[in-house]
XYZ file of C-alpha atoms in Angstrom:
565
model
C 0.000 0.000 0.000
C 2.944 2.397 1.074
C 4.095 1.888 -2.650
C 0.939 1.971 -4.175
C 0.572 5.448 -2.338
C 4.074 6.872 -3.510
C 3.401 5.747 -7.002
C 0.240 7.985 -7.256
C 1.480 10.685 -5.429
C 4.345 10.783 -7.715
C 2.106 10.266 -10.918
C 0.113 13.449 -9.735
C 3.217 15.231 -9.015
C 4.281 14.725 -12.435
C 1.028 15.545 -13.732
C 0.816 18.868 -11.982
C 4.624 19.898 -13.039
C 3.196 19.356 -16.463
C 0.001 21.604 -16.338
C 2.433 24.113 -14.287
C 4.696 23.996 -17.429
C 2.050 24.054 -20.151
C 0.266 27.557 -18.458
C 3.699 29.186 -17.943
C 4.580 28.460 -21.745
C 1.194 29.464 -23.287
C 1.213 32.741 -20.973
C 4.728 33.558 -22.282
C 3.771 32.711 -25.870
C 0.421 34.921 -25.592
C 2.696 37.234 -24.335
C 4.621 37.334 -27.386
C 2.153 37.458 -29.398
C 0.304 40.670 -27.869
C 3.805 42.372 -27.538
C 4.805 41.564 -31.407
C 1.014 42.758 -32.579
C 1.127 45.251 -30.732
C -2.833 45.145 -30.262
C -3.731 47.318 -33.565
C -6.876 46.303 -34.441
C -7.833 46.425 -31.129
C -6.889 49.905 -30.061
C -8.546 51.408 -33.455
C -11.875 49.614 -32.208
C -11.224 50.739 -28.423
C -10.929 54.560 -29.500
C -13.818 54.173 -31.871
C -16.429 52.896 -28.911
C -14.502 55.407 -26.725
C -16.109 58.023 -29.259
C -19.546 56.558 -29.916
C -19.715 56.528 -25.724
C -18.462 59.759 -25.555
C -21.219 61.361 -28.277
C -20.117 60.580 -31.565
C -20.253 58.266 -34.324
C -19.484 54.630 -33.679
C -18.390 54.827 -37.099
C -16.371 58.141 -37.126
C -13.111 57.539 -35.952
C -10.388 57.416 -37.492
C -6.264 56.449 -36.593
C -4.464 58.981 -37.256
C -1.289 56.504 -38.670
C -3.006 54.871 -41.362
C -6.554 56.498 -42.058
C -8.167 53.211 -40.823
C -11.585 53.221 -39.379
C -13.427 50.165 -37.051
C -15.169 47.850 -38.910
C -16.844 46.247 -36.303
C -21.103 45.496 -36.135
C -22.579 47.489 -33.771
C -23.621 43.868 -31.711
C -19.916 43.075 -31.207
C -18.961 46.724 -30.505
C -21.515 46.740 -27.239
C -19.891 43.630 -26.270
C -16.671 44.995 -26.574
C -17.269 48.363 -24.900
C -16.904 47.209 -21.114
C -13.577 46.623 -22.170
C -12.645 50.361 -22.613
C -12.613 50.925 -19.002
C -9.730 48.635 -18.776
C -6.307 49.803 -20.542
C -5.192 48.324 -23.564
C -2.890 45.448 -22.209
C -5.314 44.484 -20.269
C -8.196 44.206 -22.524
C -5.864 42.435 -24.827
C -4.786 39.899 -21.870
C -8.985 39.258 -21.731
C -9.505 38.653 -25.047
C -6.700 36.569 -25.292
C -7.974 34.292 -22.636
C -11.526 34.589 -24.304
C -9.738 33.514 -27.755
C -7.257 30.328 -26.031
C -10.486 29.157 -24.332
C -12.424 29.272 -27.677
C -9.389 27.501 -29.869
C -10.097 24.943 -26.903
C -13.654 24.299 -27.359
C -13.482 24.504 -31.359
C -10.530 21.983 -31.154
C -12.132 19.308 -28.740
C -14.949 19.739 -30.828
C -13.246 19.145 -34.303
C -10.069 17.036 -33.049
C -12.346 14.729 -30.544
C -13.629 12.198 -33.017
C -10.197 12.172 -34.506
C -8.421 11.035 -31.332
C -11.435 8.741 -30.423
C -11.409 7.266 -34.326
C -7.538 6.519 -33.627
C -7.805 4.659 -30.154
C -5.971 8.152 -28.436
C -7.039 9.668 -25.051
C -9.086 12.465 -25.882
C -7.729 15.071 -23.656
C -4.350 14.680 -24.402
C -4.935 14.679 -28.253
C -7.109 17.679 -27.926
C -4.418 19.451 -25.889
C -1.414 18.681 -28.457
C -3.508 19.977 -30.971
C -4.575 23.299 -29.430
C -1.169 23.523 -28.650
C 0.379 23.327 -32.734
C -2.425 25.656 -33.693
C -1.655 28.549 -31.250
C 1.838 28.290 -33.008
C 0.191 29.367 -36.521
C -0.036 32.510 -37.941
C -3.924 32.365 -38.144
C -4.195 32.324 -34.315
C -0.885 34.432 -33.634
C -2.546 37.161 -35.577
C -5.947 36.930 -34.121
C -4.548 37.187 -30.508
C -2.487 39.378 -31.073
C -4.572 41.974 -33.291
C -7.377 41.528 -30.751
C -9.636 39.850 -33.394
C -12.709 37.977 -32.747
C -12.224 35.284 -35.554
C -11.551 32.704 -32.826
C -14.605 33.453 -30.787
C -16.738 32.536 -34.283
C -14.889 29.957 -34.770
C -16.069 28.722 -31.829
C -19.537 29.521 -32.505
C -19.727 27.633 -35.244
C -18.399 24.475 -33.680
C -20.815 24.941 -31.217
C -23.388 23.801 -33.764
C -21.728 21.121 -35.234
C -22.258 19.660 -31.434
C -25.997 20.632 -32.012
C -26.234 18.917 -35.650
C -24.794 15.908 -34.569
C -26.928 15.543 -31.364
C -29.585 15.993 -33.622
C -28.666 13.916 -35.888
C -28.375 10.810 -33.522
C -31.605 11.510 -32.105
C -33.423 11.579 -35.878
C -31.391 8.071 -36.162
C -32.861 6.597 -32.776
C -36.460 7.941 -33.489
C -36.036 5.711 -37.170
C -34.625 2.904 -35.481
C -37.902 2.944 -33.308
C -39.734 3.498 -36.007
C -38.132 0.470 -37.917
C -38.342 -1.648 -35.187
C -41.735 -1.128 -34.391
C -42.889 -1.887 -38.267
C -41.130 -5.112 -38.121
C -42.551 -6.572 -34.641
C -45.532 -9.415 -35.049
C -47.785 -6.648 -33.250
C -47.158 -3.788 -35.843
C -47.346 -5.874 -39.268
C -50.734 -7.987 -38.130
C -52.082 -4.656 -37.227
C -51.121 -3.145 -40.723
C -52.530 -6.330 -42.394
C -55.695 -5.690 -41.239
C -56.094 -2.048 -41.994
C -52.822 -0.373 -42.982
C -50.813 2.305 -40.483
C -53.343 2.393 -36.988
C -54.424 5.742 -36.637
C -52.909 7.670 -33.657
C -56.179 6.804 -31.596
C -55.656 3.192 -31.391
C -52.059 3.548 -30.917
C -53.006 5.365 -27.784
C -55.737 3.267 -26.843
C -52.906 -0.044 -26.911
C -50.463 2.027 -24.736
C -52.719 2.461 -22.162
C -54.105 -1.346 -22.532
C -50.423 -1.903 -21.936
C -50.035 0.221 -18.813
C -53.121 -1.238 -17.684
C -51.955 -5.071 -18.036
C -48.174 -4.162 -16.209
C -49.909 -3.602 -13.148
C -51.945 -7.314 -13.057
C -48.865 -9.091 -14.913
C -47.723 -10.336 -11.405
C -51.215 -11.308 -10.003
C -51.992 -13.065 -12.734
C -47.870 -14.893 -13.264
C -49.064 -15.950 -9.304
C -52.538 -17.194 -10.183
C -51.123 -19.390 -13.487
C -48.373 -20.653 -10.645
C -50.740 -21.925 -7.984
C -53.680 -23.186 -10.757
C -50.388 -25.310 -11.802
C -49.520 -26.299 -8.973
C -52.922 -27.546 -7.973
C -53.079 -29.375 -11.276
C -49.703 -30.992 -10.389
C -51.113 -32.462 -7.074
C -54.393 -33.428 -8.658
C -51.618 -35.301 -11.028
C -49.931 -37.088 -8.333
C -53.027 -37.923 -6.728
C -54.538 -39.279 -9.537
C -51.604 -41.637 -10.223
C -51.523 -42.829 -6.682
C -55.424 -43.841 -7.686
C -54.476 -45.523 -10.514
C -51.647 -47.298 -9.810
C -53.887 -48.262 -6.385
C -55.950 -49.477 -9.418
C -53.653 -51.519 -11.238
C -52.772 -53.651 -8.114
C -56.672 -54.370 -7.623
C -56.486 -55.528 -10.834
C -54.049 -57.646 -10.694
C -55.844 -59.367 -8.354
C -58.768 -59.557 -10.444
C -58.834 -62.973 -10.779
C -59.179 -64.012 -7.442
C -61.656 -61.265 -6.505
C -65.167 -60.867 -7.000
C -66.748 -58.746 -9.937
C -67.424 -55.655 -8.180
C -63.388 -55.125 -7.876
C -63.636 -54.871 -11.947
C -65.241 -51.617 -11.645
C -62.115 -50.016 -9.570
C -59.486 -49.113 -12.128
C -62.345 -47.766 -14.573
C -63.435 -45.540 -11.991
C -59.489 -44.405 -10.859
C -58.796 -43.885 -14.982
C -61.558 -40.931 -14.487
C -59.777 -39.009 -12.159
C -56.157 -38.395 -14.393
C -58.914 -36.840 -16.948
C -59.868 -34.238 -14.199
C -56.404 -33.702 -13.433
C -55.582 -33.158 -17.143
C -58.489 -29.946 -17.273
C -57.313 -28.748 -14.392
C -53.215 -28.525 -15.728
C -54.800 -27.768 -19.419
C -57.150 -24.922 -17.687
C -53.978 -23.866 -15.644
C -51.888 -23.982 -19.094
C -54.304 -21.626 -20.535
C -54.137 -19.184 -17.632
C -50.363 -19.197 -17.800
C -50.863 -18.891 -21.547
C -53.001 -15.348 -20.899
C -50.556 -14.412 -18.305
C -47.692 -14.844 -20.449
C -49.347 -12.845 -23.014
C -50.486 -10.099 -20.614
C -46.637 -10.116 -19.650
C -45.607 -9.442 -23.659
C -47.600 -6.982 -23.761
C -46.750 -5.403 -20.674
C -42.912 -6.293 -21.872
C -43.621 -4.202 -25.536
C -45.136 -1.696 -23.090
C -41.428 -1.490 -21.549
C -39.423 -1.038 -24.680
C -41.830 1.168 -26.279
C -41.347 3.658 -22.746
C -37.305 2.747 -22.827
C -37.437 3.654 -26.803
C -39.353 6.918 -25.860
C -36.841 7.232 -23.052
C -33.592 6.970 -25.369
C -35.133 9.299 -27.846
C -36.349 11.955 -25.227
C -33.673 11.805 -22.806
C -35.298 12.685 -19.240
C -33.857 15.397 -16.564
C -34.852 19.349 -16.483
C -35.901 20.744 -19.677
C -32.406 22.653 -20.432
C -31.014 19.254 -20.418
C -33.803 17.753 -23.001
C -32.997 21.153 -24.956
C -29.193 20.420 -24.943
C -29.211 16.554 -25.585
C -32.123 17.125 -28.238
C -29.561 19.258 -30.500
C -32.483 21.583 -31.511
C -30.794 24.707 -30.700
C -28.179 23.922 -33.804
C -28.136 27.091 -35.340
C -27.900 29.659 -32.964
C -23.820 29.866 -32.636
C -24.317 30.305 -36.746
C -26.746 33.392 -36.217
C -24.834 35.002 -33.592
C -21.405 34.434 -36.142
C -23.583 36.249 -38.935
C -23.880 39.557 -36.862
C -20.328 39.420 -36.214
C -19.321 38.802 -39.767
C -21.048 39.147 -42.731
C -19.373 36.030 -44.309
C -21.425 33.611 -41.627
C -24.030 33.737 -44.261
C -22.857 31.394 -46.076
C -23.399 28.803 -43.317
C -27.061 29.409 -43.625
C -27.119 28.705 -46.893
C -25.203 25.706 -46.848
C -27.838 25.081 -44.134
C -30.848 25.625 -46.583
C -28.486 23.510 -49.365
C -28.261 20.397 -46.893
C -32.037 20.438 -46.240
C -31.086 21.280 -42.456
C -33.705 23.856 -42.470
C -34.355 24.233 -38.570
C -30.854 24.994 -38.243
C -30.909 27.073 -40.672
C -34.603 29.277 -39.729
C -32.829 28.706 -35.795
C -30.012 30.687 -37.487
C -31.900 33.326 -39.360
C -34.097 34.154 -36.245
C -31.242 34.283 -33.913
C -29.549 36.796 -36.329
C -33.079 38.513 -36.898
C -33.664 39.041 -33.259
C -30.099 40.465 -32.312
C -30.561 42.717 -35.125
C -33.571 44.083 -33.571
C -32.163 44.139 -30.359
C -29.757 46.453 -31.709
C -32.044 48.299 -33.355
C -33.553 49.288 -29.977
C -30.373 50.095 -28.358
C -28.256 52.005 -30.873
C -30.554 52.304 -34.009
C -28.513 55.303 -35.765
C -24.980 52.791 -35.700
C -26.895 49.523 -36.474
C -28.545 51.320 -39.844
C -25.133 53.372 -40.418
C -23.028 49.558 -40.092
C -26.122 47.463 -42.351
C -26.483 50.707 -44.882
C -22.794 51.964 -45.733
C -20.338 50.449 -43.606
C -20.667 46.942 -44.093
C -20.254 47.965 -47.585
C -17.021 50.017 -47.287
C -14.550 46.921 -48.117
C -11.386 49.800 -47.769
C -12.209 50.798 -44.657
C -9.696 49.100 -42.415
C -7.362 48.328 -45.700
C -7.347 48.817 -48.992
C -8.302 45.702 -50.901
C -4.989 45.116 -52.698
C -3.209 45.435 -49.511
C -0.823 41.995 -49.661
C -2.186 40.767 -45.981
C -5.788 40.378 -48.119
C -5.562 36.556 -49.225
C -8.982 36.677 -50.996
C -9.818 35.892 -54.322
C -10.677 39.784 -54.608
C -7.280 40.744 -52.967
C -5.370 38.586 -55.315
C -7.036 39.876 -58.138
C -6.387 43.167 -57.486
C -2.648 42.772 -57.310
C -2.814 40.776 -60.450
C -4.631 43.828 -62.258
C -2.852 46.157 -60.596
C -5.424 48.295 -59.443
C -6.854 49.131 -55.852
C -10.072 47.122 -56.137
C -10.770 44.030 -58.534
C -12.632 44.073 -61.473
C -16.047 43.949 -60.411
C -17.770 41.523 -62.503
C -14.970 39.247 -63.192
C -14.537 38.732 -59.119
C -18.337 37.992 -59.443
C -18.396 35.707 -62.092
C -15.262 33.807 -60.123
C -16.821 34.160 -56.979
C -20.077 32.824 -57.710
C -18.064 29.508 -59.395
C -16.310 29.000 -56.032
C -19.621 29.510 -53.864
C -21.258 27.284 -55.630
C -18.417 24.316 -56.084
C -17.803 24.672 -51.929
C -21.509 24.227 -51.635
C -21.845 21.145 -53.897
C -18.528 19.539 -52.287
C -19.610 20.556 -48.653
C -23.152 18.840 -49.273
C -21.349 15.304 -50.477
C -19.423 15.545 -47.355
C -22.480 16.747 -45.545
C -24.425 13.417 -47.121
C -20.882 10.998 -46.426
C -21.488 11.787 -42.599
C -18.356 13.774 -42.697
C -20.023 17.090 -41.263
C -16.797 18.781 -39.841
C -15.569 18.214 -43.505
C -18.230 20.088 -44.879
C -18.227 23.108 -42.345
C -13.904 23.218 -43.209
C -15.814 23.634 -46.983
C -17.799 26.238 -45.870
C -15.012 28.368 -43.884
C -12.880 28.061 -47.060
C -15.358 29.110 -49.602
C -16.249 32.104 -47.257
C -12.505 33.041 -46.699
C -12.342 32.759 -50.482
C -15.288 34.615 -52.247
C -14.993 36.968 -49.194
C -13.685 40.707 -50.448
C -11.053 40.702 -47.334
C -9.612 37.710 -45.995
C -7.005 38.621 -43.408
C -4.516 35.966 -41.490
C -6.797 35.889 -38.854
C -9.572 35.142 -41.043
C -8.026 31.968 -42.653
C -8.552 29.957 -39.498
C -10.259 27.228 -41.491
C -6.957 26.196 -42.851
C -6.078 24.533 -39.235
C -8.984 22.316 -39.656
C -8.125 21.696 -43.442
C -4.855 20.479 -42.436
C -6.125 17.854 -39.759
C -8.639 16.107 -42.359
C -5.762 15.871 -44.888
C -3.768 14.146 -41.874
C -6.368 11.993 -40.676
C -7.316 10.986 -44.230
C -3.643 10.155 -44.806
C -3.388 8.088 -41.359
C -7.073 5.880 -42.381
C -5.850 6.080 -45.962
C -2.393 3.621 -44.924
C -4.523 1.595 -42.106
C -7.096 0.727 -44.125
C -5.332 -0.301 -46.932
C -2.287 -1.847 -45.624
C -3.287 -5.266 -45.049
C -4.327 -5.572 -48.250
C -1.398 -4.776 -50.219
C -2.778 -2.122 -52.852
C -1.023 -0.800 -55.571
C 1.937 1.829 -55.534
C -0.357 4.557 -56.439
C -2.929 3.857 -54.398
C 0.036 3.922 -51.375
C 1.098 7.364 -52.450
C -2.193 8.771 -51.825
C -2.359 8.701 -48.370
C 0.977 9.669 -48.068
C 0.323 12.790 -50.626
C -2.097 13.608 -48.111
C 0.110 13.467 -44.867
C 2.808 15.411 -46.547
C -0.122 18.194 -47.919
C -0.678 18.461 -44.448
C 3.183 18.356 -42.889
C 3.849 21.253 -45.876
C 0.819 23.862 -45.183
C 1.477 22.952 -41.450
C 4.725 24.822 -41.951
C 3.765 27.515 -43.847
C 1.590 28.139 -41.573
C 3.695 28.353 -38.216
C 6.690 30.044 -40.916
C 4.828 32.473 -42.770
C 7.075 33.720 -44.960
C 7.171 37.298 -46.461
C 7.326 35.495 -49.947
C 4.254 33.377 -49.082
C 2.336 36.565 -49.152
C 3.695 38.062 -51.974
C 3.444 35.217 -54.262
C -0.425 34.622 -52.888
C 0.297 31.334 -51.791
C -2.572 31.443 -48.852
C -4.980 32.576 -51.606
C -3.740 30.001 -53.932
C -3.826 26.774 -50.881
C -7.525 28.164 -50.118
C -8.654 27.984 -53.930
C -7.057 24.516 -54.169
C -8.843 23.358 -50.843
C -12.175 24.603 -51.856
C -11.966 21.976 -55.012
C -9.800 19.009 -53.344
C -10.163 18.616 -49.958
C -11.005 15.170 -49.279
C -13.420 13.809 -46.646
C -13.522 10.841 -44.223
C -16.238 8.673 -45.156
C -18.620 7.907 -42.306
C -21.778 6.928 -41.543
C -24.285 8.228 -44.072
C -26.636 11.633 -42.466
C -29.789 10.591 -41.545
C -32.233 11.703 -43.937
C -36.088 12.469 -42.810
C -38.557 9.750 -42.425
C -40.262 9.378 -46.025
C -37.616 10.725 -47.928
C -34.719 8.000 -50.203
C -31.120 9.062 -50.789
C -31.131 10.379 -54.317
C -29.603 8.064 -56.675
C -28.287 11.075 -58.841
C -24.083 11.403 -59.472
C -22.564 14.279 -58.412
C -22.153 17.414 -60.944
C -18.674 18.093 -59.373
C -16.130 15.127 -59.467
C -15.397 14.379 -55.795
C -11.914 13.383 -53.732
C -12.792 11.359 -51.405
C -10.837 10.325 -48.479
C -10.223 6.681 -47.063
């Protein structure tokens, strides 16, 4: 025991040295971060709600460096203003904190079914992961600008955990369904009349509630009717086996002693309708226990698809709140949007009207609180894509951005970024709804983010976070890619491709954490998020569950489709 004792104590010594290490680390590295950044984004926005408290314009400030104005929504500038009161290091040390505990949350959210897929502990997968992405530039500059791309990040997650909560209970409420078509119970009752209207289905739970309470009364009854047939039994062979020794002394005895065994033959008879009458009442009893049995499952069914507890827990198990971390993310960036309509494109469409209401009724909100910046932000602002840089600024990875450089002037040419855009929107929404269809619904949100950061008119370092969850899918598509197939010997090409994907994912890993100047210059983000949007592969899963009524369509794809292992 002493040993035993020492062992653990040393194990949680360890552990604790380790925790101590990983917090001083990420403190110094957030440090760094806020020190090298310097805050800028942050301070512009600080001195802008400084002036919109103060009597002015939310909108009418500008830094006097670089002519910049904030381009923040009027919903994420109230949230920001308590911050003001604080000075700048400080309010950059909070959002920091707000921003490592989001990269959390959106990695155990994304990274959690990878570690669980490979047979890894969860929490220890989750944390190594966290831990490379706060080295790349994505997350370096959104901590240390002050951006809130991480905190939408995580609000998107968020509803992936609603989507696939919702999901699994859609799948439980068919399997009932299924289950209860195939039962003896369900098909004779749809021989003689079709699908029983919702009256008699009520009318044969209740019959079933009723007969749970006399199941054991009767089960006793049957018991003790048997058990008196049993004696009856035995006595009845006694009398007839008393019956067969009188007759074998029949032929010394008189004529009357004939009559003895025909008499003692009568009784087994009795005995037989009383264990056949006893048979039939443990015949009804068993039956009154089925039914009190399907009674059971069809309450334990009801209980696994409408999980019991207060009703925030029902509300939070049920996934139907999917959709609200998507409409808070569209009135902190326009972009969100897009999410809805991949929403409406997957046929998700309480998500989606979830989404559009939350969005609706913070819009309002702010309407009634600050209605002169919310119609100066939805009217002209929004609108104003040079207002914290000019377009063809070479920190602007968008299709738009990289345009402009190539033209050479400060803004693309309009149409032609339309008639680009509008072929990128609608590839990542054809690719994101085969992943969305494969099961792979992480896959198809890392679609999504990459279209957005895309067809977007500014995409900004801290605005390509989706490229940290691009790079895990091309890992764990490389790891299934050799696992699956290495047993069975497949051919050299076949090899390469999952090793094509691990070192796609080793390469933009590094550019990423590196981020050279030449990178930039060359458009080599803009370039990787292009290529994404058309070959990301996705982990084939189990297929989404569609609603009840409704086949898979049997139609190919208009896009040709990677597909992971």
């Amino acid at each position: 025991m002493p040993a035993i004792r020492n062992i653990r104590l040393s194990a949680a010594r360890t552990r604790f040295g380790l925790v101590a290490v990983s917090v001083l680390v990420t403190a110094a590295i957030i440090t760094l971060y806020l020190r090298r950044y310097g805050l800028s984004t942050l301070a512009v926005e600080h001195e802008a709600i400084r002036g919109w408290l103060a009597g002015d314009g939310l909108y009418a400030y500008r830094s006097p460096k670089n002519e910049s104005g904030a381009a923040l929504p009027p919903a994420l500038a109230l949230i920001v203003a308590p911050l003001t009161l604080l000075p700048l290091p400080a309010a950059g040390g909070l959002l920091a904190l707000a921003g490592l505990a989001a990269l959390l949350l959106s990695t155990m959210i994304i990274a959690g079914p990878v570690a669980r897929r490979h047979g890894r502990r969860r929490g220890l997968f989750v944390l190594a992961a966290a831990g490379l992405a706060l080295l790349a530039e994505p997350v370096r500059a959104a901590i240390g600008l002050g951006r809130p791309e991480l905190v939408i990040l995580a609000l998107l997650a968020a509803d992936l955990v609603g989507l696939r909560r919702a999901a699994r209970v859609r799948d439980r409420s068919l399997a009932a369904l299924l289950r209860s078509r195939r039962s003896p119970r369900g098909r004779s009752s749809r021989s003689r009349g079709g699908e029983r209207p919702r009256r008699a289905r009520i009318v044969h739970a209740f019959r079933a509630a009723l007969f749970s309470g006399i199941t054991h009364h009767a089960s006793s009854a049957a018991h003790q009717a048997s058990n008196a047939g049993r004696h009856l039994s035995s006595d009845a062979q006694h009398f007839s086996g008393d019956a067969r020794h009188l007759s074998s002394d029949a032929p010394r005895a008189s004529g009357d002693a004939l009559h003895v065994p025909g008499d003692a033959l009568h009784v087994p008879g009795d005995a037989l309708h009383v264990s056949s009458d006893a048979r039939h009442v443990s015949s009804d009893a068993r039956h009154v226990s089925s039914d009190a049995r399907h009674g059971e499952s069809s309450k334990r069914s009801r209980r696994e698809i409408e999980p019991s507890g207060n009703w925030w827990k029902r509300l939070a198990a049920s996934g139907s709140w999917a959709g609200v971390g998507t409409g808070l993310a569209v009135t902190f960036s326009a972009t969100a949007l897009l999410f809805v309509g991949y929403l409406l494109v997957t046929r998700q469409r309480r998500a989606a009207l979830t989404a559009l209401a939350t969005a609706a009724l913070v819009i309002v909100g702010m309407l009634a609180v600050a209605p002169t910046e919310t119609l100066t932000w939805y009217g002209t602002t929004m609108w104003e894509l040079a207002r914290p840089a000019p377009v063809s600024d070479v920190d602007n990875q968008s299709l738009a951005g990289m345009m402009a450089r190539l033209y050479g002037f400060p803004a693309p040419p309009v149409l032609v970024w339309f008639a680009f855009g509008i072929l990128i929107v609608a590839v990542g929404l054809i690719r994101a709804r085969s992943a969305h269809k494969d099961g792979d619904e992480v896959a198809a949100f890392t679609l999504i983010g990459l279209t957005a950061a895309v067809a977007g008119p500014v995409t900004t370092p801290a605005e390509s976070l989706w490229l940290l969850p691009a790079v895990l899918i091309l890992a764990d598509t490389g790891l299934r890619r050799r696992l699956s197939l290495r047993p069975a010997r497949p051919s050299r090409w076949i090899r390469r491709t999952g090793t094509g994907h691990l070192a796609a994912a080793a390469v933009g890993y590094l550019l990423l954490v590196t981020a050279p100047g030449w990178a930039l210059r060359w458009n080599v983000p803009a370039l990787a998020l292009i290529l994404l949007v058309n070959a990301l592969p996705w982990r084939q899963g189990a297929p989404a569950a569609l609603p009840a009524g409704r086949s898979a369509p049997h139609r190919r794809a208009a896009i040709p489709l990677p597909r992971g292992g």
